[in-house]
CSV table of C-alpha atoms and ligand atoms in Angstrom, one decimal:
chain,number,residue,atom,x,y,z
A,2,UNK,CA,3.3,-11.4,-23.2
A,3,UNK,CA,3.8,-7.2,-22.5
A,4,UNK,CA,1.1,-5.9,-20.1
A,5,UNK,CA,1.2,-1.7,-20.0
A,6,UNK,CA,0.2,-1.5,-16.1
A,7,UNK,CA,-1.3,2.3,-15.5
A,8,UNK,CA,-1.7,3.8,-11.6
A,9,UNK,CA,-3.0,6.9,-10.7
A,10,UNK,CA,-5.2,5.4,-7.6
A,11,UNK,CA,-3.7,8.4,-4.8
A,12,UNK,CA,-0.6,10.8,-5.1
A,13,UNK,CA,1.3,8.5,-7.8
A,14,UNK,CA,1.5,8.5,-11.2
A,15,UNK,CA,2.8,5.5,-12.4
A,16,UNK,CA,3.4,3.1,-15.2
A,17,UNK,CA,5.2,0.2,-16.2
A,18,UNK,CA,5.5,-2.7,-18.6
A,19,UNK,CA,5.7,-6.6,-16.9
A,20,UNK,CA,5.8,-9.7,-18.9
A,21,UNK,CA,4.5,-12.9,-17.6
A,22,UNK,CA,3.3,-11.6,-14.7
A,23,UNK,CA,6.9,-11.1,-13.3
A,24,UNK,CA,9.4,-9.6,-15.4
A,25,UNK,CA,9.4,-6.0,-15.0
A,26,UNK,CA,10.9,-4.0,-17.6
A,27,UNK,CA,10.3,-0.8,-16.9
A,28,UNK,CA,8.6,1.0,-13.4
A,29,UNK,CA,8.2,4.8,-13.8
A,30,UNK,CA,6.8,6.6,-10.7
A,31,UNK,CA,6.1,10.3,-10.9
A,32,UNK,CA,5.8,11.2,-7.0
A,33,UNK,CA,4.1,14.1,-5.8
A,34,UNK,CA,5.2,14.2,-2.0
A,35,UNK,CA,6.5,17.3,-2.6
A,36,UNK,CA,3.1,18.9,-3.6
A,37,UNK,CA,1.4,17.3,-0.4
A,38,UNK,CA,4.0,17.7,2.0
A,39,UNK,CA,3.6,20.9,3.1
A,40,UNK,CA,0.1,20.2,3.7
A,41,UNK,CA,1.0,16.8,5.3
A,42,UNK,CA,-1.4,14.5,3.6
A,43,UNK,CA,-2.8,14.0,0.1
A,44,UNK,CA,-4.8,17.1,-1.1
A,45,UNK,CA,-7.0,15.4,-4.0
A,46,UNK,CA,-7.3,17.9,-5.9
A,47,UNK,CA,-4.1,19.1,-6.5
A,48,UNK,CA,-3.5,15.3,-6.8
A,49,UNK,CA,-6.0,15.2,-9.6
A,50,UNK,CA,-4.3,18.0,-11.4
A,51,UNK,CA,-0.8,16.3,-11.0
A,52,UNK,CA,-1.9,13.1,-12.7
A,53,UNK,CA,-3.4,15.3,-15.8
A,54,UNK,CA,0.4,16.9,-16.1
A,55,UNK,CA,2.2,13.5,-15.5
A,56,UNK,CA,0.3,10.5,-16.8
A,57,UNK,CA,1.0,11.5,-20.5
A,58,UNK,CA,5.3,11.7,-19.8
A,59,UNK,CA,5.1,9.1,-17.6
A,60,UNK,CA,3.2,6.2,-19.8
A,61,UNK,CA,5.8,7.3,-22.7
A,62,UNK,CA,8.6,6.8,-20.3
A,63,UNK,CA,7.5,3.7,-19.3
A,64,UNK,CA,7.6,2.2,-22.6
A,65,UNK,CA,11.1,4.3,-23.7
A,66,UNK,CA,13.0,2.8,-20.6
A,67,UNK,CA,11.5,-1.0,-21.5
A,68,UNK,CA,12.4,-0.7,-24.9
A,69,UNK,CA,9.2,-1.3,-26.5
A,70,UNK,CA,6.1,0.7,-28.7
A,71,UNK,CA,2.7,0.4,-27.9
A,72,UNK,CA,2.6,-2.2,-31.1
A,73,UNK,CA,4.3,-4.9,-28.9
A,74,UNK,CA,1.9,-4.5,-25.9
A,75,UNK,CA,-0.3,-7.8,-25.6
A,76,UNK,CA,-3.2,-5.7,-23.2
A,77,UNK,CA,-3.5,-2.6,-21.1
A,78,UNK,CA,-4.2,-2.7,-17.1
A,79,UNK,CA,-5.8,-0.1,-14.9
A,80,UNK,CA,-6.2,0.2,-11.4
A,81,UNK,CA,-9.8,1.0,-11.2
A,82,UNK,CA,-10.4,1.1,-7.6
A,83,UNK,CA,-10.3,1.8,-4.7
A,84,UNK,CA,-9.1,5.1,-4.7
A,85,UNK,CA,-9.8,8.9,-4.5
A,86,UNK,CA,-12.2,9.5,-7.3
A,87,UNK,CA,-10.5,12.2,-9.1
A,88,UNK,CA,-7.6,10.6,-9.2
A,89,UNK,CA,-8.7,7.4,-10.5
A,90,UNK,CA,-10.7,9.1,-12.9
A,91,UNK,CA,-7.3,10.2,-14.9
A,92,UNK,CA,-5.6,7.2,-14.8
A,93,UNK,CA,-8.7,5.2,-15.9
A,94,UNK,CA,-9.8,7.4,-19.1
A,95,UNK,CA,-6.1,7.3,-20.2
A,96,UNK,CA,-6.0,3.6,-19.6
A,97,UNK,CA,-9.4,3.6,-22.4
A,98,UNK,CA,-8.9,6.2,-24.3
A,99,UNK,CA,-5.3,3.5,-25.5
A,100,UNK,CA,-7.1,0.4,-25.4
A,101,UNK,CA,-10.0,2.3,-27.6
A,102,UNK,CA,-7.0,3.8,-30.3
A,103,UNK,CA,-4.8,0.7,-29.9
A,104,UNK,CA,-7.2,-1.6,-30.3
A,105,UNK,CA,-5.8,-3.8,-27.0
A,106,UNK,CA,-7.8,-5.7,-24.4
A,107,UNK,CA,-8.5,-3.4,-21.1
A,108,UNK,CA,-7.8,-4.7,-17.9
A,109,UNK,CA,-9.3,-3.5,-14.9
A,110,UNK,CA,-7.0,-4.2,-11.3
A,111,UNK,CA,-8.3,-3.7,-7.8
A,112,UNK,CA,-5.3,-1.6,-6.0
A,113,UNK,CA,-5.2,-3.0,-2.9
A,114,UNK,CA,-5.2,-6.7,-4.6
A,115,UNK,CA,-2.3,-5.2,-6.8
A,116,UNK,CA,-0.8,-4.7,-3.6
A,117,UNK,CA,-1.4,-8.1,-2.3
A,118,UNK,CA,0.7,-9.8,-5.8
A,119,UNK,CA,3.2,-7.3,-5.4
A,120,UNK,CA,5.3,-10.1,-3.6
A,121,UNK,CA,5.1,-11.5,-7.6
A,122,UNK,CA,7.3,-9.3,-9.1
A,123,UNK,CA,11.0,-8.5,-9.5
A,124,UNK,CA,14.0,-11.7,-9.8
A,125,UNK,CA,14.3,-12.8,-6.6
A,126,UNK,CA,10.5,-13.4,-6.1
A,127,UNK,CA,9.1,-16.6,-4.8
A,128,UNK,CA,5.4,-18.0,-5.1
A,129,UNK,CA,3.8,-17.9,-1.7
A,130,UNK,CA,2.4,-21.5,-0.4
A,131,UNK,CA,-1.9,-21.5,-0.4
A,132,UNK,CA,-3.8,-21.2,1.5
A,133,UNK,CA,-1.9,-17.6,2.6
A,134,UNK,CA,-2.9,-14.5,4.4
A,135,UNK,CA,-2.5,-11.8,2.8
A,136,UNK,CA,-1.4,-8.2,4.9
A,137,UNK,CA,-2.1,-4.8,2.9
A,138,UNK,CA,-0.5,-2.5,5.1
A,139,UNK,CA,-0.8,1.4,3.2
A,140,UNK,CA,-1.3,5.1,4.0
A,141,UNK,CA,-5.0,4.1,2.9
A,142,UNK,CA,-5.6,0.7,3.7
A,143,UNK,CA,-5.2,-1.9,6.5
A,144,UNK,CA,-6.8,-5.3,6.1
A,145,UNK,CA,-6.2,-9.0,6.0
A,146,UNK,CA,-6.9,-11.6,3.7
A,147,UNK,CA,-7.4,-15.4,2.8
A,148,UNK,CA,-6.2,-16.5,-0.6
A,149,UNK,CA,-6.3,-19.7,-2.1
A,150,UNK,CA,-5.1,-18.0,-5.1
A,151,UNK,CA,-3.7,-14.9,-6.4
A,152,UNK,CA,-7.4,-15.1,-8.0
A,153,UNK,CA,-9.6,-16.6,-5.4
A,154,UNK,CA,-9.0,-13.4,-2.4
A,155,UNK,CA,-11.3,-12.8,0.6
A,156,UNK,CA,-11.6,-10.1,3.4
A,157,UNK,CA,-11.0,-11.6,7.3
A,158,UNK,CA,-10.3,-8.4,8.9
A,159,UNK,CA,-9.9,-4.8,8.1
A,160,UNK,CA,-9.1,-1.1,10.0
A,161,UNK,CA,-12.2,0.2,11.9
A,162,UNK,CA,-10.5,3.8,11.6
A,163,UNK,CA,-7.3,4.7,10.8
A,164,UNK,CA,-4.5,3.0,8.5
A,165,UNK,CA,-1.6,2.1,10.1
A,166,UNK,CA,0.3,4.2,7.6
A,167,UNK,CA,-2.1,7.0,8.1
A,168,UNK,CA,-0.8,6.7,11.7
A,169,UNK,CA,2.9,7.1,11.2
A,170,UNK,CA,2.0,10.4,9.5
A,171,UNK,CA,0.3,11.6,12.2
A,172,UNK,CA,2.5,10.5,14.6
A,173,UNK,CA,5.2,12.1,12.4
A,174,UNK,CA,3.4,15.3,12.3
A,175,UNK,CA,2.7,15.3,15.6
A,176,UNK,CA,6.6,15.2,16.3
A,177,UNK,CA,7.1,17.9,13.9
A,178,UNK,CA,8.7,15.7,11.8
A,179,UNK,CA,8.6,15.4,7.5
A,180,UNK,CA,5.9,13.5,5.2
A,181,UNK,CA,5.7,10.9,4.4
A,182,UNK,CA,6.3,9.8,8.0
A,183,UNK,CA,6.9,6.4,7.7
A,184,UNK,CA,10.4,5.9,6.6
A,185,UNK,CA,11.2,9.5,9.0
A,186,UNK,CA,9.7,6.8,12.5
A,187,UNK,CA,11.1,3.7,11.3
A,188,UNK,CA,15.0,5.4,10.5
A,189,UNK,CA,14.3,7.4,14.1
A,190,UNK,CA,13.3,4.2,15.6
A,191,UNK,CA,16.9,2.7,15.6
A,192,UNK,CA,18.1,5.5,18.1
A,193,UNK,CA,15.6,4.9,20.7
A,194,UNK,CA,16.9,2.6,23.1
A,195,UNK,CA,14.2,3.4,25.6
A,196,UNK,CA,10.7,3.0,23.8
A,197,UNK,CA,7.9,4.9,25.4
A,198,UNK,CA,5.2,2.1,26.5
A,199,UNK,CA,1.9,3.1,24.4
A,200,UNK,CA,-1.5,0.8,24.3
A,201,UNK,CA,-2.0,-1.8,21.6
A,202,UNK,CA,-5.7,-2.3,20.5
A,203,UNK,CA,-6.8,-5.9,19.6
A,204,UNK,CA,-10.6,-5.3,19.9
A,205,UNK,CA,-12.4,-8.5,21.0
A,206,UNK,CA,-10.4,-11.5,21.9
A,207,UNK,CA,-11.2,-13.1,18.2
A,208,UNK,CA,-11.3,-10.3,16.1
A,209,UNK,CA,-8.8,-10.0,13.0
A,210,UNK,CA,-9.8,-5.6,13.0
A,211,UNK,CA,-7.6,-3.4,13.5
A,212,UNK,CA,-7.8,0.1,15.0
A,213,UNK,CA,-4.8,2.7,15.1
A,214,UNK,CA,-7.0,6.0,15.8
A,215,UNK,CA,-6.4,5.3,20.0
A,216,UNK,CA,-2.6,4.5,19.7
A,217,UNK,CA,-2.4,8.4,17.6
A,218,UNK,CA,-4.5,10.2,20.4
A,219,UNK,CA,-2.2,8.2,23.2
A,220,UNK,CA,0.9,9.8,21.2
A,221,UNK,CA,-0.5,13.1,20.6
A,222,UNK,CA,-1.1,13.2,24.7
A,223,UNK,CA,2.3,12.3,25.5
A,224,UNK,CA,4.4,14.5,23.0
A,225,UNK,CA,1.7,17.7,23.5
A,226,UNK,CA,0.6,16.9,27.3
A,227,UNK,CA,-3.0,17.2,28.6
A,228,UNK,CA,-5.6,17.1,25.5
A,229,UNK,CA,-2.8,17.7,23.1
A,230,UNK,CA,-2.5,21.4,23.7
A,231,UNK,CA,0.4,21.8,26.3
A,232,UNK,CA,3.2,22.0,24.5
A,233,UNK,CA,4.6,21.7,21.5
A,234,UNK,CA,7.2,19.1,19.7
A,235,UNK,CA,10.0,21.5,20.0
A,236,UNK,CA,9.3,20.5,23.6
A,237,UNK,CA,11.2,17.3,22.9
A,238,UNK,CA,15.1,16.2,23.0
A,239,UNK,CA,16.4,14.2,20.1
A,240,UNK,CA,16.6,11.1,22.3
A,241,UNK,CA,12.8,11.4,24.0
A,242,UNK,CA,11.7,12.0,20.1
A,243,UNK,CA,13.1,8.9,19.3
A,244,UNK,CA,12.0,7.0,22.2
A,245,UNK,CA,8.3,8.4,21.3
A,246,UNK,CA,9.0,7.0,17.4
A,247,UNK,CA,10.4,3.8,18.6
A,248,UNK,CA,7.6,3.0,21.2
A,249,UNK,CA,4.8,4.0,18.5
A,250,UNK,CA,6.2,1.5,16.0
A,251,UNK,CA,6.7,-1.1,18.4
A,252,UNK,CA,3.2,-1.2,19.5
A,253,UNK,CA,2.2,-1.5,15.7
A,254,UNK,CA,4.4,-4.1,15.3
A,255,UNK,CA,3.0,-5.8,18.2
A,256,UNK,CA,-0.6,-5.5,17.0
A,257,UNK,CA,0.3,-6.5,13.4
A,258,UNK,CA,1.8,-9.7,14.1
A,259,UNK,CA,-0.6,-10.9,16.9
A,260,UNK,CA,-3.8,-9.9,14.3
A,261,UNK,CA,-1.5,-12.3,11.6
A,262,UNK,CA,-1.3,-14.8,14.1
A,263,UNK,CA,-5.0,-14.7,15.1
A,264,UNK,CA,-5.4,-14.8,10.8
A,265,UNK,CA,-3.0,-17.6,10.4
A,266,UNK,CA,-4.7,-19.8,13.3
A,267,UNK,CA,-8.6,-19.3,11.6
A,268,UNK,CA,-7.4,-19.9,7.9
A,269,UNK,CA,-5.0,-22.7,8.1
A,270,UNK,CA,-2.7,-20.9,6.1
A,271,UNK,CA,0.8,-21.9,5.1
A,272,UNK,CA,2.4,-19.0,4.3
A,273,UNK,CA,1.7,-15.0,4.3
A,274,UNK,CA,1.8,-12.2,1.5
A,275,UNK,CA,2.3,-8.3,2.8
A,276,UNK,CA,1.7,-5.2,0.6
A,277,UNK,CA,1.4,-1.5,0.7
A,278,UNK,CA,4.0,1.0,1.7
A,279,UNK,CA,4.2,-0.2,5.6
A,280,UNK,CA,5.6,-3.4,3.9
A,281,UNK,CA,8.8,-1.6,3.2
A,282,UNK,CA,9.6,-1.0,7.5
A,283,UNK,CA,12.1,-2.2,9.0
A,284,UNK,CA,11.0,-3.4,12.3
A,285,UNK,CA,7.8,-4.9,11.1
A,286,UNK,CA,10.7,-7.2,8.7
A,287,UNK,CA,12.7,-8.1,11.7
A,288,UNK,CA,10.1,-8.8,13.7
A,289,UNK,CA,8.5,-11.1,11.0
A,290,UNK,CA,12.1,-12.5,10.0
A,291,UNK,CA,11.3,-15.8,11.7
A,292,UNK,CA,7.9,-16.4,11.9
A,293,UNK,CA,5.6,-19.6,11.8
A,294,UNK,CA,5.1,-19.8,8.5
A,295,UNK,CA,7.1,-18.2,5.4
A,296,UNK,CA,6.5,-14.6,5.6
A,297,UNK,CA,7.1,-12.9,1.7
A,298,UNK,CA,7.7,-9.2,1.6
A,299,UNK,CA,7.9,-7.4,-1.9
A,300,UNK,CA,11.1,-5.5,-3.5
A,301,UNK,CA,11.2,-2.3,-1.4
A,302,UNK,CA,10.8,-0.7,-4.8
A,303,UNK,CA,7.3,-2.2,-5.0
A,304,UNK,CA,6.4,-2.1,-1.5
A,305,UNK,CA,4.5,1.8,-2.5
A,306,UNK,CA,2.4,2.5,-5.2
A,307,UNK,CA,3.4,1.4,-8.2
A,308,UNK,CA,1.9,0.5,-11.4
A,309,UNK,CA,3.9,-2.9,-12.4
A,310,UNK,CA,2.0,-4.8,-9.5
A,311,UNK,CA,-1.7,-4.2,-11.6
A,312,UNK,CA,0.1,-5.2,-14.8
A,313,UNK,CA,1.6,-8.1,-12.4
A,314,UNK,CA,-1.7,-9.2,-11.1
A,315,UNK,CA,-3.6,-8.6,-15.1
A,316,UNK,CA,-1.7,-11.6,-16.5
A,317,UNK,CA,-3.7,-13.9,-14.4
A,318,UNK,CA,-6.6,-12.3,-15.6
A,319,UNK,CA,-5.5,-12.5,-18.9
A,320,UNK,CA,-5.0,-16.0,-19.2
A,321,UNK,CA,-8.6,-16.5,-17.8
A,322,UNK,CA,-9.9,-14.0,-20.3
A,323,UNK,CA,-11.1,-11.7,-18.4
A,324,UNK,CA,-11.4,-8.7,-19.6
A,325,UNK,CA,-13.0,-5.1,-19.2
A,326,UNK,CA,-15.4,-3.5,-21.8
A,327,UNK,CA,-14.7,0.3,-22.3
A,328,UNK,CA,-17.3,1.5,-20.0
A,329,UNK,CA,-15.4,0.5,-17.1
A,330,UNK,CA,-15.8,2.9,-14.6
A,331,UNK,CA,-13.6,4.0,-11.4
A,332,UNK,CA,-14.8,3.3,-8.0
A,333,UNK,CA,-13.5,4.8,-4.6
A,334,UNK,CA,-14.3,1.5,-3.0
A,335,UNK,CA,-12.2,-2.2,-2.8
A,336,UNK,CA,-14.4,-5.2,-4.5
A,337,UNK,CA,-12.6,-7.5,-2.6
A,338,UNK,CA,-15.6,-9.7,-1.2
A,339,UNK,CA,-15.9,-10.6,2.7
B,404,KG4,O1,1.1,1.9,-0.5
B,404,KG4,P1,1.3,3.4,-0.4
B,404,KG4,O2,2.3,4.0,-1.3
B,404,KG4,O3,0.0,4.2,-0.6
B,404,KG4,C1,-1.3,3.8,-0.3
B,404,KG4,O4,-1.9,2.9,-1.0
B,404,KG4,O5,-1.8,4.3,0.7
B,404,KG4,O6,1.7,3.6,1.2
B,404,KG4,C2,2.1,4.9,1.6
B,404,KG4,C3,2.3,4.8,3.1
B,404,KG4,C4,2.5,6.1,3.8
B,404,KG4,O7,1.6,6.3,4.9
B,404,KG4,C5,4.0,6.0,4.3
B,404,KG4,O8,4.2,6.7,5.5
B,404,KG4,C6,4.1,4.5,4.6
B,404,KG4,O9,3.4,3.9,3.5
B,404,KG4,N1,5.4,4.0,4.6
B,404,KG4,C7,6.0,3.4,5.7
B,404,KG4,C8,7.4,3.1,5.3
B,404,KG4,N2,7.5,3.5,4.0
B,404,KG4,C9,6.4,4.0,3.6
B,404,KG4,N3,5.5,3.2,6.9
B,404,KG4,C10,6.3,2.6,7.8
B,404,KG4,N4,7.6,2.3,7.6
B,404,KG4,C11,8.2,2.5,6.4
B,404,KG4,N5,9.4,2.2,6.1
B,405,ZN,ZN1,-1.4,1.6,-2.3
């Protein structure tokens, strides 16, 4: 069975074809860092007006590189939420306006539990063992989750303020470094062999939140001095840059695997999924490399948006027969229940 998976949830354009909920035959991403870099964030929008341009060249690419027509695809899938409204809105109308012509089934995908089956996809992946914990670590989101199935997901925990990945592009910024800042901290990480000692938040003693806003302001203090106006990045040597970059990641790190453990001792779980762009760092790997449980990571390639993890996770809905009617509408908020 061909699922056509569409994304246009944030800054990424994307489609792809999967069969069986793991074979990916095609996974087309039309970034647009470029367009939000200079502004160092996502401007929605000029990310709404990217989507209009790409979603059309990228859905035909899609199909071109996996070899296939629109006749040999078994259902359409859409992630419908959560998102920036403008965005979605693109992705979704395209997503009807084929099912409506085609005459296919429409499915609607929740991003951040995309993210969650990402883990699903590619050769070399492996089923996780239920109950799990799920991680969705993103520019956007930060949250944990029980499954007892890739169907059956609930919310434990979730960011009170920033995403972690919204951090390292502040921090990044802040260092007067590129966007996205994630990959920039984590390569600069390597080179500093004296990390800078910053605060890691854990909220009360049972609490599986997160918050990241504190650990930005504690960074902005030490690269910029008193209230964050003394100086400037340029301020900074190569080696305390990368002290600053390594000490940042190493208290998220720290705070990420203590909130799993504290998520791994309340559920019972036997195994943990991560998702979401943060998925792809390298210290967070390492650090996770030999954990309690079985710790599954996805393909770097669909550790960031991507639109082959909602036609991933819309096989499982298809062989429950769920399915959406054409009024399906986009929603800038997660329906992952608590
Ligand atoms: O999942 P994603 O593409 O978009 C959202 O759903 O938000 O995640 C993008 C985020 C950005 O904040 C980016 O800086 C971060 O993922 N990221 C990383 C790494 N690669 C991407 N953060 C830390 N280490 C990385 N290697
Ligand atoms: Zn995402």
């Amino acid at each position: 069975m061909l699922i056509l998976g569409i994304e246009s949830t944030c800054d990424e354009t994307a489609a792809a074809v999967v069969s069986d909920g793991s074979i990916v035959h095609s996974n087309v991403v039309a970034t647009q860092v470029d367009l939000h870099a200079k502004y160092r964030g996502v401007v929605p929008e000029i990310a709404s007006r990217a989507h209009i341009e790409n979603i059309i060249p990228v859905i035909k690419e899609s199909l071109d590189k996996a070899g296939c027509g629109f006749d040999q695809i078994d259902a359409i899938a859409i992630a419908c939420r959560p998102g920036l409204i403008g965005s979605l809105l693109i992705g979704v109308t395209a997503a009807k306006t084929l099912a409506w012509s085609l005459q296919k089934p429409l499915i609607g995908a929740d991003h951040v539990h995309a993210h969650l089956y990402s883990v699903m996809l590619g050769p070399a992946a492996q089923s996780p063992i239920f109950p799990a914990v799920g991680l969705v670590i993103s520019g956007g989101h930060t949250a944990l989750y029980r499954l007892n199935s890739f169907l059956e997901v609930r919310r434990i925990g979730a960011t009170i303020d920033d995403a972690v990945g919204e951090a390292y592009d502040k921090v990044a910024a802040i260092l007067g470094l590129g966007y996205p800042g994630g990959p920039i901290i984590d390569r600069l990480t390597a080179s500093g062999s004296n990390p800078v000692d910053f605060p890691r938040t854990m909220l009360a003693r049972d609490s599986l939140d997160f918050s990241f806003s504190g650990l930005k302001t504690a960074v902005l203090y030490k690269v910029r001095g008193h209230k964050g106006r003394e100086r400037g990045p340029e301020s900074l040597s190569e080696a305390d840059r990368a002290n600053v970059a390594a000490g940042f990641q190493a208290a998220c790190v720290d705070v990420i695997v203590k909130k799993l453990r504290r998520a791994i001792d309340r559920t019972g779980a036997k195994s943990v999924v991560v998702g979401g762009g943060v998925s792809a760092n390298r210290g967070l790997r390492a650090a996770l490399a030999r954990f309690e449980v079985p710790v599954l990571f996805p393909h770097t390639e669909f550790c960031t948006d991507n639109a082959a993890m909602s036609a991933g996770l819309a096989h499982l809905y298809f062989q429950q027969g769920t399915f959406a009617s054409l009024d399906l509408d986009a929603a800038t908020q997660s329906e992952i229940a608590v």
